[in-house]
Short mmCIF file of C-alpha atoms in Angstrom, two decimals:
data_model
loop_
_atom_site.label_atom_id
_atom_site.label_comp_id
_atom_site.label_asym_id
_atom_site.label_seq_id
_atom_site.Cartn_x
_atom_site.Cartn_y
_atom_site.Cartn_z
CA MET A 1122 20.86 -11.77 32.12
CA ARG A 1123 18.54 -10.04 35.36
CA ARG A 1124 16.23 -8.55 33.14
CA TYR A 1125 15.53 -12.24 31.10
CA LEU A 1126 12.02 -13.40 32.00
CA PRO A 1127 10.66 -9.94 31.98
CA GLY A 1128 12.13 -9.15 28.43
CA LEU A 1129 10.64 -12.13 27.05
CA LEU A 1130 7.14 -11.90 28.73
CA LEU A 1131 6.96 -8.63 26.91
CA VAL A 1132 7.30 -9.65 23.80
CA SER A 1133 5.62 -13.15 24.01
CA PRO A 1134 2.52 -12.50 22.65
CA ALA A 1135 3.99 -11.39 19.38
CA LEU A 1136 6.16 -13.76 19.22
CA ALA A 1137 3.78 -16.26 19.56
CA ILE A 1138 2.16 -14.69 16.56
CA ILE A 1139 4.92 -14.41 14.76
CA VAL A 1140 5.66 -18.72 15.55
CA PHE A 1141 2.52 -19.40 14.42
CA LEU A 1142 1.27 -17.28 11.78
CA PHE A 1143 4.63 -16.60 10.41
CA LEU A 1144 7.26 -19.21 10.58
CA VAL A 1145 5.76 -21.68 11.06
CA PRO A 1146 3.31 -21.62 7.51
CA LEU A 1147 6.24 -20.12 6.06
CA ALA A 1148 8.01 -23.37 6.88
CA GLY A 1149 4.68 -24.64 5.77
CA ALA A 1150 4.89 -22.52 2.29
CA VAL A 1151 8.12 -24.00 1.87
CA THR A 1152 7.39 -28.20 2.74
CA GLY A 1153 3.70 -27.89 0.93
CA ALA A 1154 6.22 -25.99 -2.45
CA PHE A 1155 8.43 -29.52 -3.08
CA GLN A 1156 4.78 -31.78 -1.67
CA ASP A 1157 4.48 -34.21 -4.77
CA ALA A 1158 0.43 -35.21 -4.24
CA ASP A 1159 1.07 -38.33 -2.02
CA GLY A 1160 3.52 -36.08 0.50
CA GLY A 1161 6.50 -37.87 -0.96
CA PHE A 1162 9.60 -34.95 -1.73
CA SER A 1163 10.07 -33.22 -5.64
CA PHE A 1164 9.68 -30.77 -7.68
CA GLY A 1165 6.47 -32.05 -9.65
CA ASN A 1166 5.12 -28.67 -8.68
CA PHE A 1167 8.26 -26.53 -9.30
CA ILE A 1168 7.69 -28.14 -12.85
CA LYS A 1169 3.97 -27.68 -13.32
CA THR A 1170 4.18 -23.98 -12.51
CA TYR A 1171 7.67 -23.21 -14.88
CA GLN A 1172 5.28 -25.05 -18.20
CA LEU A 1173 2.26 -23.49 -17.15
CA TYR A 1174 3.40 -20.22 -16.00
CA SER A 1175 6.40 -19.36 -17.11
CA ASN A 1176 5.17 -16.57 -19.36
CA ASP A 1177 3.74 -14.99 -16.85
CA ILE A 1178 6.05 -15.37 -13.87
CA LEU A 1179 8.16 -12.90 -16.55
CA PHE A 1180 4.87 -10.87 -17.80
CA THR A 1181 4.63 -9.66 -13.85
CA ILE A 1182 8.55 -9.32 -13.30
CA VAL A 1183 8.46 -6.70 -16.37
CA ILE A 1184 4.76 -5.33 -15.30
CA VAL A 1185 6.23 -4.72 -11.67
CA ALA A 1186 9.90 -2.86 -12.38
CA LEU A 1187 8.09 -1.07 -15.71
CA SER A 1188 5.97 0.60 -12.86
CA ALA A 1189 8.61 0.99 -10.84
CA LEU A 1190 10.84 2.53 -12.78
CA LEU A 1191 8.32 4.96 -14.16
CA THR A 1192 7.18 5.80 -10.76
CA ALA A 1193 9.87 6.67 -9.99
CA ALA A 1194 11.00 9.66 -13.33
CA LEU A 1195 7.11 11.00 -12.34
CA SER A 1196 8.53 10.64 -8.42
CA VAL A 1197 11.63 12.77 -9.37
CA ALA A 1198 10.57 15.05 -11.99
CA ILE A 1199 6.84 15.74 -8.95
CA ALA A 1200 9.48 16.19 -6.07
CA GLY A 1201 11.64 17.52 -7.78
CA TYR A 1202 9.15 20.93 -9.32
CA LEU A 1203 8.10 20.34 -4.96
CA THR A 1204 11.65 21.27 -3.67
CA LEU A 1205 12.65 23.55 -6.31
CA GLY A 1206 10.45 24.89 -8.45
CA THR A 1207 9.71 28.84 -8.06
CA SER A 1208 6.06 29.55 -8.44
CA PRO A 1209 4.58 28.80 -5.45
CA ALA A 1210 1.56 28.60 -6.13
CA ALA A 1211 1.88 26.09 -8.83
CA VAL A 1212 4.08 23.79 -6.30
CA ALA A 1213 1.28 24.55 -3.33
CA ILE A 1214 -1.10 22.85 -6.18
CA LEU A 1215 0.79 20.07 -7.31
CA ARG A 1216 1.74 19.62 -3.06
CA TRP A 1217 -2.15 19.11 -2.98
CA LEU A 1218 -3.18 16.72 -5.74
CA TYR A 1219 -0.38 14.45 -6.08
CA ARG A 1220 -1.11 12.21 -2.48
CA TRP A 1221 -4.89 12.34 -3.41
CA PRO A 1222 -4.24 8.53 -4.52
CA LEU A 1223 -2.39 7.36 -1.91
CA PHE A 1224 -5.62 6.73 -0.12
CA ILE A 1225 -7.81 5.20 -2.54
CA PRO A 1226 -6.99 1.18 -1.73
CA PHE A 1227 -5.62 -0.54 -4.56
CA ILE A 1228 -9.66 -2.58 -5.19
CA VAL A 1229 -11.31 0.78 -5.65
CA VAL A 1230 -8.74 2.31 -8.01
CA GLY A 1231 -9.32 -1.39 -10.42
CA GLN A 1232 -13.14 -0.27 -10.74
CA ILE A 1233 -12.04 2.80 -12.08
CA LEU A 1234 -9.58 2.32 -14.46
CA ARG A 1235 -12.05 -0.67 -15.01
CA THR A 1236 -14.70 1.61 -16.32
CA PHE A 1237 -12.14 4.41 -17.85
CA LEU A 1238 -9.80 2.75 -19.01
CA ALA A 1239 -12.09 -0.51 -21.86
CA LYS A 1240 -12.64 0.36 -25.18
CA ASN A 1241 -15.85 1.92 -25.01
CA GLY A 1242 -14.91 3.85 -21.62
CA LEU A 1243 -14.51 8.13 -20.52
CA MET A 1244 -11.17 8.18 -22.02
CA ASN A 1245 -11.85 6.74 -25.80
CA ASN A 1246 -15.13 8.45 -25.18
CA ILE A 1247 -12.88 11.88 -24.83
CA PHE A 1248 -10.53 11.19 -27.84
CA VAL A 1249 -13.30 10.34 -30.34
CA ALA A 1250 -16.18 13.25 -29.25
CA THR A 1251 -12.85 15.90 -29.62
CA GLY A 1252 -12.21 14.37 -33.02
CA LEU A 1253 -8.69 12.69 -32.66
CA ILE A 1254 -10.09 9.33 -33.20
CA THR A 1255 -12.30 7.82 -35.01
CA PRO A 1256 -15.16 5.43 -32.66
CA LEU A 1257 -13.56 2.64 -35.35
CA HIS A 1258 -10.24 2.77 -34.11
CA THR A 1259 -10.69 3.08 -29.75
CA VAL A 1260 -8.51 -0.02 -27.98
CA GLY A 1261 -9.06 -0.44 -24.65
CA PHE A 1262 -6.26 -0.22 -22.73
CA LEU A 1263 -7.81 -2.98 -19.81
CA ASP A 1264 -4.24 -4.91 -20.35
CA TRP A 1265 -0.44 -4.63 -19.00
CA ARG A 1266 -0.90 -0.83 -19.85
CA GLY A 1267 -3.86 -0.90 -17.53
CA ILE A 1268 -2.17 -2.53 -15.13
CA VAL A 1269 0.75 -0.43 -15.28
CA ILE A 1270 -0.95 2.59 -15.02
CA ALA A 1271 -2.80 2.07 -11.99
CA PHE A 1272 0.37 1.22 -10.32
CA VAL A 1273 1.93 3.66 -11.22
CA TRP A 1274 -1.08 6.47 -10.92
CA LYS A 1275 -1.34 4.44 -7.11
CA GLN A 1276 2.11 4.81 -6.28
CA THR A 1277 3.80 8.45 -6.75
CA PRO A 1278 2.61 9.45 -4.51
CA PHE A 1279 3.87 6.62 -2.08
CA VAL A 1280 7.09 7.31 -3.35
CA THR A 1281 7.14 11.57 -3.72
CA LEU A 1282 6.37 12.00 -0.05
CA LEU A 1283 9.68 10.43 1.33
CA LEU A 1284 11.27 11.77 -1.69
CA ALA A 1285 10.39 15.31 -1.38
CA GLY A 1286 10.76 14.70 2.40
CA ALA A 1287 14.69 13.76 1.77
CA MET A 1288 14.94 16.06 -0.50
CA ALA A 1289 13.82 18.63 1.53
CA SER A 1290 17.01 17.96 4.73
CA ILE A 1291 19.04 18.02 1.64
CA ASP A 1292 21.37 20.90 2.55
CA ARG A 1293 20.98 24.11 0.91
CA GLY A 1294 23.91 25.24 0.60
CA THR A 1295 24.86 23.45 -2.09
CA VAL A 1296 22.12 23.48 -4.42
CA GLU A 1297 21.69 27.69 -3.68
CA ALA A 1298 25.91 27.68 -5.05
CA ALA A 1299 25.11 25.42 -8.29
CA ARG A 1300 21.85 28.44 -8.81
CA ASN A 1301 25.07 31.21 -8.11
CA LEU A 1302 27.19 30.08 -10.77
CA GLY A 1303 23.94 29.27 -14.11
CA ALA A 1304 22.86 25.58 -13.17
CA SER A 1305 19.87 24.64 -14.95
CA ARG A 1306 16.93 23.70 -12.16
CA LEU A 1307 17.44 19.95 -14.11
CA ARG A 1308 21.24 20.36 -14.25
CA ILE A 1309 20.64 20.45 -10.08
CA LEU A 1310 17.87 18.36 -9.76
CA LEU A 1311 19.78 15.89 -11.58
CA GLU A 1312 23.49 16.36 -10.88
CA ILE A 1313 22.87 17.48 -6.85
CA VAL A 1314 19.66 16.98 -5.55
CA LEU A 1315 19.13 13.12 -6.12
CA PRO A 1316 21.81 12.28 -5.88
CA GLN A 1317 21.66 13.21 -2.36
CA ALA A 1318 18.33 12.10 -1.95
CA ALA A 1319 18.71 8.47 -4.21
CA PRO A 1320 18.78 6.07 -0.90
CA THR A 1321 15.94 6.85 0.39
CA LEU A 1322 14.72 6.69 -3.22
CA MET A 1323 15.46 3.48 -3.35
CA VAL A 1324 14.67 2.66 -0.34
CA ALA A 1325 10.51 3.62 -1.16
CA LEU A 1326 10.82 2.08 -5.07
CA THR A 1327 11.44 -1.34 -2.50
CA LEU A 1328 8.87 -1.07 -0.62
CA SER A 1329 6.47 0.03 -3.40
CA ILE A 1330 7.70 -3.64 -5.41
CA VAL A 1331 6.84 -5.49 -2.29
CA THR A 1332 3.37 -4.00 -2.44
CA MET A 1333 2.91 -4.28 -6.16
CA MET A 1334 3.69 -8.10 -6.94
CA SER A 1335 1.42 -8.61 -3.40
CA VAL A 1336 -1.28 -7.59 -5.45
CA LEU A 1337 -4.53 -9.37 -6.52
CA SER A 1338 -7.59 -6.75 -6.95
CA VAL A 1339 -5.93 -4.58 -9.40
CA PRO A 1340 -4.74 -7.67 -12.28
CA LEU A 1341 -7.69 -9.54 -10.99
CA MET A 1342 -10.50 -6.14 -12.29
CA ILE A 1343 -7.96 -4.74 -14.97
CA ALA A 1344 -6.40 -7.56 -16.90
CA SER A 1345 -7.16 -10.95 -15.44
CA GLN A 1346 -6.68 -13.42 -18.76
CA SER A 1347 -3.48 -15.01 -20.04
CA PRO A 1348 -0.94 -13.17 -19.98
CA THR A 1349 -0.95 -11.89 -16.51
CA VAL A 1350 1.25 -11.75 -12.93
CA ILE A 1351 1.62 -14.60 -10.61
CA THR A 1352 -1.17 -13.61 -7.63
CA VAL A 1353 -4.24 -13.70 -10.35
CA ASP A 1354 -2.97 -17.29 -10.95
CA MET A 1355 -2.52 -18.27 -8.05
CA ALA A 1356 -5.62 -17.81 -6.35
CA PHE A 1357 -6.83 -19.40 -10.21
CA ARG A 1358 -5.04 -22.56 -9.07
CA ILE A 1359 -6.54 -22.67 -5.23
CA ASN A 1360 -9.86 -21.29 -6.22
CA ALA A 1361 -10.90 -24.10 -8.86
CA TYR A 1362 -8.44 -26.79 -8.61
CA GLY A 1363 -7.47 -26.67 -5.59
CA ASP A 1364 -4.17 -26.95 -6.25
CA TYR A 1365 -2.35 -26.07 -3.21
CA GLY A 1366 0.73 -28.04 -4.50
CA VAL A 1367 1.49 -25.63 -7.12
CA ALA A 1368 0.44 -22.36 -5.51
CA ASN A 1369 2.40 -22.44 -3.38
CA ALA A 1370 5.52 -23.71 -5.51
CA LEU A 1371 3.98 -19.98 -7.36
CA GLY A 1372 3.86 -17.91 -4.06
CA LEU A 1373 7.68 -19.19 -3.51
CA ILE A 1374 9.02 -17.76 -6.36
CA SER A 1375 7.53 -14.42 -5.47
CA LEU A 1376 9.35 -14.45 -2.32
CA VAL A 1377 12.26 -15.15 -3.34
CA LEU A 1378 11.49 -12.40 -6.67
CA THR A 1379 10.59 -9.86 -3.30
CA GLY A 1380 12.66 -11.14 -0.64
CA ALA A 1381 16.14 -10.05 -3.79
CA VAL A 1382 14.87 -6.27 -3.60
CA ALA A 1383 13.87 -6.27 -0.07
CA TRP A 1384 17.58 -7.96 1.01
CA ILE A 1385 18.41 -4.45 0.03
CA TYR A 1386 15.88 -2.65 1.56
CA LEU A 1387 17.19 -4.41 5.60
CA ARG A 1388 20.46 -4.10 4.92
CA GLN A 1389 20.14 0.23 3.72
CA THR A 1390 18.88 0.54 6.80
CA MET A 1391 21.07 -0.97 9.39
CA ARG A 1392 23.08 0.85 7.84
CA GLU A 1393 21.86 3.71 8.54
CA ASN A 1394 20.91 2.11 11.54
CA ALA A 1395 24.51 1.77 12.42
CA ARG A 1396 25.44 4.84 11.85
CA MET B 734 7.90 39.69 -22.11
CA PRO B 735 9.10 36.60 -23.30
CA GLU B 736 9.52 35.11 -19.22
CA ASN B 737 6.35 36.09 -18.81
CA ILE B 738 4.99 33.76 -21.83
CA ARG B 739 7.49 30.58 -20.34
CA ARG B 740 6.05 31.78 -17.23
CA SER B 741 1.81 30.92 -18.33
CA ALA B 742 3.66 28.43 -20.74
CA VAL B 743 4.98 25.80 -17.96
CA ILE B 744 1.21 26.85 -15.93
CA THR B 745 -0.48 26.16 -18.05
CA GLY B 746 1.57 22.61 -19.02
CA GLY B 747 0.93 21.73 -14.82
CA TRP B 748 -2.70 22.45 -14.72
CA LEU B 749 -3.15 20.09 -17.59
CA LEU B 750 -1.03 17.49 -16.02
CA GLY B 751 -2.71 18.10 -13.23
CA LEU B 752 -6.19 17.29 -14.49
CA ILE B 753 -4.89 14.18 -16.49
CA TRP B 754 -3.78 13.28 -12.81
CA ALA B 755 -6.87 13.21 -10.88
CA LEU B 756 -8.89 12.87 -14.18
CA PRO B 757 -9.81 8.99 -12.93
CA ILE B 758 -11.07 10.70 -9.61
CA LEU B 759 -12.77 13.51 -11.35
CA TYR B 760 -14.50 10.82 -13.50
CA ALA B 761 -15.85 8.35 -10.72
CA LEU B 762 -16.90 11.27 -9.28
CA TRP B 763 -18.90 12.21 -12.70
CA ALA B 764 -20.55 8.85 -13.42
CA ALA B 765 -21.16 8.59 -9.40
CA PHE B 766 -23.74 11.64 -9.75
CA HIS B 767 -25.06 10.86 -12.81
CA PRO B 768 -27.38 9.09 -14.85
CA SER B 769 -25.98 6.19 -16.11
CA ALA B 770 -26.86 7.15 -19.79
CA TYR B 771 -23.98 10.33 -18.90
CA THR B 772 -21.32 7.51 -17.71
CA THR B 773 -19.38 7.70 -20.93
CA ASP B 774 -21.02 10.07 -22.57
CA PHE B 775 -19.69 14.21 -20.91
CA ASP B 776 -21.88 16.48 -20.78
CA LEU B 777 -22.42 19.51 -18.70
CA LYS B 778 -25.95 19.89 -19.20
CA ALA B 779 -26.04 15.95 -17.90
CA PRO B 780 -28.66 16.33 -14.62
CA LEU B 781 -27.62 15.69 -11.45
CA THR B 782 -28.43 12.22 -8.65
CA LEU B 783 -28.09 10.14 -6.04
CA HIS B 784 -29.88 7.42 -7.53
CA ASN B 785 -26.04 5.50 -8.63
CA PHE B 786 -25.43 6.37 -4.41
CA ALA B 787 -28.92 4.72 -3.35
CA ARG B 788 -28.94 1.58 -5.58
CA ALA B 789 -25.28 1.19 -4.39
CA TRP B 790 -26.17 0.84 -0.97
CA VAL B 791 -29.60 -1.92 -1.60
CA ALA B 792 -27.49 -4.08 -3.95
CA ALA B 793 -24.40 -4.58 -0.97
CA PRO B 794 -25.61 -4.74 2.56
CA PHE B 795 -23.04 -1.47 2.92
CA ALA B 796 -23.98 -0.52 6.65
CA ARG B 797 -22.67 -4.33 7.16
CA TYR B 798 -20.42 -4.37 5.76
CA PHE B 799 -18.66 -0.87 6.77
CA LEU B 800 -19.46 -1.44 11.06
CA ASN B 801 -17.26 -4.75 9.45
CA THR B 802 -14.41 -2.74 7.93
CA VAL B 803 -14.26 -0.11 11.39
CA ILE B 804 -14.64 -2.52 13.70
CA LEU B 805 -11.94 -4.61 12.17
CA VAL B 806 -9.42 -1.81 11.42
CA ILE B 807 -10.05 -0.01 14.65
CA GLY B 808 -9.23 -3.82 16.35
CA ILE B 809 -6.42 -4.18 14.52
CA MET B 810 -4.27 -0.81 15.24
CA VAL B 811 -5.50 -0.76 19.56
CA ALA B 812 -4.25 -5.36 19.59
CA GLN B 813 -0.73 -3.77 17.19
CA PHE B 814 -0.57 -0.68 19.56
CA VAL B 815 -0.65 -2.50 22.73
CA ILE B 816 1.87 -5.95 21.75
CA CYS B 817 4.16 -4.12 19.09
CA THR B 818 5.01 -2.03 21.68
CA LEU B 819 5.31 -4.49 24.49
CA ALA B 820 7.69 -6.36 22.03
CA ALA B 821 9.35 -2.78 20.87
CA PHE B 822 9.79 -1.81 24.25
CA ALA B 823 12.12 -5.51 25.22
CA LEU B 824 14.36 -5.19 22.82
CA ALA B 825 14.73 -1.50 23.30
CA ARG B 826 15.26 -1.15 26.86
CA TRP B 827 15.86 -5.52 28.63
CA PRO B 828 17.77 -6.49 25.93
CA PHE B 829 17.95 -10.41 26.91
CA ARG B 830 20.19 -13.67 25.42
CA GLY B 831 18.12 -14.41 21.98
CA SER B 832 17.05 -10.51 21.69
CA GLY B 833 19.22 -10.55 18.92
CA ILE B 834 17.89 -13.23 16.65
CA LEU B 835 14.45 -12.66 18.04
CA PHE B 836 14.90 -8.93 15.95
CA GLY B 837 16.82 -10.40 12.88
CA LEU B 838 13.22 -12.29 12.42
CA ILE B 839 10.70 -9.70 12.68
CA LEU B 840 12.94 -7.85 10.33
CA VAL B 841 12.54 -10.81 7.73
CA GLN B 842 8.74 -10.10 8.37
CA LEU B 843 9.28 -7.30 6.95
CA MET B 844 9.90 -8.91 3.43
CA VAL B 845 7.92 -11.81 3.42
CA THR B 846 4.51 -10.52 1.41
CA PRO B 847 1.03 -11.67 3.14
CA ASP B 848 0.10 -14.25 -0.33
CA VAL B 849 3.04 -16.97 0.26
CA LEU B 850 1.95 -17.59 3.22
CA ILE B 851 -2.12 -17.48 2.76
CA VAL B 852 -2.42 -20.79 1.97
CA GLU B 853 -1.17 -22.11 5.75
CA ASN B 854 -2.34 -19.43 7.41
CA TYR B 855 -5.79 -20.75 6.29
CA GLN B 856 -5.39 -23.41 7.72
CA THR B 857 -4.46 -22.43 11.16
CA LEU B 858 -7.37 -20.32 11.15
CA HIS B 859 -9.29 -23.07 9.99
CA MET B 860 -7.92 -25.41 13.39
CA LEU B 861 -8.92 -22.91 15.69
CA GLY B 862 -11.80 -22.39 14.14
CA LEU B 863 -12.16 -18.30 13.04
CA ILE B 864 -12.90 -18.55 9.71
CA ASP B 865 -15.29 -16.30 9.01
CA THR B 866 -13.89 -13.78 12.21
CA LEU B 867 -13.87 -10.51 11.80
CA THR B 868 -10.59 -12.27 14.54
CA GLY B 869 -9.35 -14.32 11.92
CA ILE B 870 -8.94 -11.58 9.08
CA GLY B 871 -7.08 -9.19 11.88
CA ILE B 872 -5.06 -11.95 13.83
CA PRO B 873 -1.97 -13.05 10.83
CA TYR B 874 -1.49 -8.54 11.32
CA VAL B 875 -0.79 -8.07 15.00
CA ALA B 876 1.75 -8.55 15.37
CA SER B 877 3.66 -5.73 12.99
CA ALA B 878 6.93 -6.38 12.24
CA PHE B 879 6.84 -3.17 10.72
CA GLY B 880 5.04 -1.11 13.37
CA ILE B 881 7.63 -2.62 16.40
CA PHE B 882 10.86 -1.94 13.99
CA LEU B 883 9.61 1.58 13.47
CA LEU B 884 8.24 1.35 18.10
CA ARG B 885 12.07 0.21 18.91
CA GLN B 886 14.17 2.88 16.73
CA ALA B 887 11.57 5.73 18.27
CA PHE B 888 11.86 4.13 21.78
CA LYS B 889 15.73 3.64 21.28
CA THR B 890 15.93 7.57 21.58
CA ILE B 891 14.59 8.78 24.73
CA PRO B 892 16.93 9.27 27.42
CA LYS B 893 17.22 6.27 29.93
CA GLU B 894 17.51 9.21 32.37
CA LEU B 895 13.56 9.17 31.96
CA ASP B 896 13.09 5.64 32.94
CA ASP B 897 15.46 6.01 36.29
CA ALA B 898 13.62 8.75 37.78
CA ALA B 899 10.00 7.10 36.10
CA ARG B 900 11.72 4.20 38.51
CA ILE B 901 12.89 6.46 41.92
CA GLU B 902 8.81 8.32 41.62
CA GLY B 903 7.24 4.50 42.47
CA ALA B 904 6.32 3.92 38.86
CA THR B 905 5.39 0.10 37.78
CA THR B 906 6.71 -1.10 34.31
CA LEU B 907 4.07 -0.59 32.35
CA GLN B 908 2.98 2.87 34.21
CA THR B 909 6.99 4.21 32.60
CA ILE B 910 5.23 2.78 29.58
CA LEU B 911 2.18 5.02 29.83
CA ARG B 912 3.16 7.97 31.71
CA VAL B 913 6.65 8.45 29.76
CA TYR B 914 7.61 6.62 26.23
CA LEU B 915 3.74 6.34 24.60
CA PRO B 916 3.66 10.82 24.98
CA LEU B 917 7.53 11.01 23.40
CA ALA B 918 6.80 8.25 20.87
CA ARG B 919 3.29 10.00 19.61
CA PRO B 920 4.67 11.37 16.23
CA VAL B 921 5.38 7.72 15.67
CA TYR B 922 1.85 6.58 16.14
CA VAL B 923 0.34 8.86 14.27
CA ALA B 924 2.10 8.08 11.80
CA TYR B 925 1.65 4.52 12.03
CA GLY B 926 -2.07 3.90 13.68
CA LEU B 927 -2.82 5.58 9.88
CA VAL B 928 -0.91 3.34 7.52
CA SER B 929 -1.67 0.31 9.69
CA ILE B 930 -6.30 2.23 9.41
CA SER B 931 -5.25 2.74 5.42
CA TYR B 932 -3.53 -0.88 4.80
CA HIS B 933 -5.97 -2.79 6.01
CA TRP B 934 -9.35 -0.77 5.05
CA ASN B 935 -7.47 -0.87 1.43
CA ASN B 936 -6.73 -4.34 2.37
CA PHE B 937 -8.63 -6.95 0.33
CA LEU B 938 -6.49 -10.25 -1.42
CA TRP B 939 -6.14 -12.10 2.69
CA PRO B 940 -9.70 -11.22 4.10
CA LEU B 941 -11.65 -12.45 0.15
CA ILE B 942 -10.31 -16.13 1.00
CA VAL B 943 -11.10 -15.81 4.60
CA THR B 944 -15.12 -14.76 4.75
CA ASN B 945 -17.47 -16.11 3.48
CA SER B 946 -20.73 -14.56 5.10
CA VAL B 947 -22.19 -10.97 4.74
CA SER B 948 -21.14 -11.20 8.80
CA ALA B 949 -17.50 -10.79 8.65
CA ARG B 950 -16.96 -9.69 4.74
CA PRO B 951 -15.25 -5.49 4.42
CA LEU B 952 -15.68 -3.15 3.05
CA THR B 953 -13.23 -3.98 -0.06
CA VAL B 954 -14.30 -8.12 -0.40
CA GLY B 955 -17.99 -6.46 -0.46
CA LEU B 956 -17.69 -4.20 -3.59
CA GLN B 957 -16.29 -7.13 -4.94
CA VAL B 958 -19.91 -8.14 -6.01
CA PHE B 959 -19.42 -5.58 -8.61
CA ALA B 960 -17.07 -6.86 -10.72
CA SER B 961 -18.39 -9.72 -11.46
CA VAL B 962 -20.53 -9.70 -14.77
CA ASP B 963 -23.42 -11.21 -13.41
CA GLN B 964 -24.59 -8.57 -12.27
CA GLY B 965 -23.86 -6.65 -15.37
CA ILE B 966 -21.57 -3.49 -15.37
CA ASP B 967 -23.34 -0.62 -14.63
CA TRP B 968 -20.52 1.63 -14.30
CA SER B 969 -22.80 4.16 -12.81
CA VAL B 970 -23.22 2.01 -9.56
CA ILE B 971 -19.79 0.71 -9.81
CA CYS B 972 -18.66 4.42 -9.32
CA ALA B 973 -20.81 4.86 -6.76
CA ALA B 974 -19.64 2.09 -4.68
CA ALA B 975 -16.59 2.66 -5.11
CA LEU B 976 -16.49 6.27 -3.52
CA MET B 977 -18.65 4.93 -0.53
CA THR B 978 -15.84 2.39 0.01
CA SER B 979 -12.85 5.03 0.29
CA ALA B 980 -14.66 8.56 1.13
CA PRO B 981 -13.79 7.87 5.07
CA LEU B 982 -10.50 6.89 4.48
CA MET B 983 -10.49 9.77 2.24
CA ILE B 984 -12.23 12.22 4.96
CA LEU B 985 -9.69 10.52 7.62
CA PHE B 986 -7.16 11.94 5.67
CA LEU B 987 -8.03 15.40 4.76
CA VAL B 988 -8.74 15.81 8.33
CA PHE B 989 -5.83 14.94 9.64
CA GLN B 990 -3.24 15.48 6.42
CA ARG B 991 -0.94 18.00 8.24
CA ALA B 992 -0.65 15.79 10.64
CA PHE B 993 -0.01 12.63 9.06
CA ILE B 994 2.67 14.16 6.86
CA GLN B 995 4.16 15.85 9.41
CA SER B 996 4.21 12.49 11.66
CA PHE B 997 4.63 10.67 8.70
CA LEU B 998 8.41 12.64 7.76
CA ARG B 999 9.22 13.18 11.78
CA ALA B 1000 8.77 9.43 12.19
CA GLY B 1001 11.15 8.81 9.05
CA ILE B 1002 8.41 6.32 7.81
CA ARG B 1003 9.75 4.24 4.90
#
């Protein structure tokens, strides 16, 4: 009790910002989503959102889920090789290579992939030059595939970084024992290493999902035409119509989706802290 | 012998996968350093040029954008360090009535995507006259939940005896934080600082909405100019601009790579 005032004093700058730029706006966004043009309570924004954007909401969920799955698979493969690989040179090169996309901004990833994946972009030109396909058969990847490629490419290093750390810290004894008994590397990875590193994988994926849900630049550049993701719709609602009601409703839906995933993360962290 | 063949097959396959992984970056480098005619045409004899960088540099006020971005990321990081340190210290060492609820609130902030609050925050900042200023871009992030959470965890592992020793020596609270807590939590500060810098260097949506003039726009928003169709899509200039935007961050990462990865793992960031 003696420490009540000094403690509060130290927290107060953070508290002020949290109240004015987080709690108050959060309350405002929630009430704004339930208000019609005259300020009365209504579900109008959600009905309109459902009519206009239910496809895009589904599209967002599918894209983010697919990206998360592919990211998980790639990360397990890379982190697994870093942990169990036998060729020091290959491990060193992989370790050096996989981190690169981590520090490239999403908007730059968007720019680069936009020019790389287009119908007449470098990827297709290489295919044509090597005789794999003819110019008539080229297809651009600037749709859902482009977004998924961008997300996976950008998020895999982050998940791998955390996963490789977790895999490096597990008990080597069991791995050596399994190896002595003649288990294959794949089996050791899937049955011994991965289960022990699974909590970290889940946490890393959760943070990745929250990040992917809130990225505007990549979908805006790669595939802004319909169907597209929630963030692009929100930006469109505000910029084109000044329609804050529907934008708030979309934001709230996005919040509920990420909140559900993030809840898992928080519970995991709390459980680990309690230990 | 078969073992050798298998081994070289694995290594070749690995190189191939690595090449595909690095292809977008290699491509950006290729396009940026060659004339536009060779953007989508891979020819080893193509002449090298810096012309694209020169064109990108004059197409947008990059010098100003760089300055804005540097001021912004350093400003945010310093403010985060101060505010989060104070809050984390109080939460870790001086629990008061309601501090548990407060910490809960901070954790809730972790799981809210910033885009939900954009509309409301825009109105608040408009009221405060902070639209189109660097302060306006940075202020919603300075009480970072991630930072408070991380530092609180780090501070909790520091033995209380050190506090008492410092107090007996006559140190004030501020001195204790500066001389005892800060040095002991250094890896956490390094890791968090780099995460903060890379996040805000890359941040796009909020700065895009809050700024409307060159004087406050950071690099990522400036880069948007090259995405508009009316510019005519010149990929080599786009790639040059994109590389210029991310080069400082990549260099920073290369220089601090070892320290960063180790801090990252030691701090247990997740």
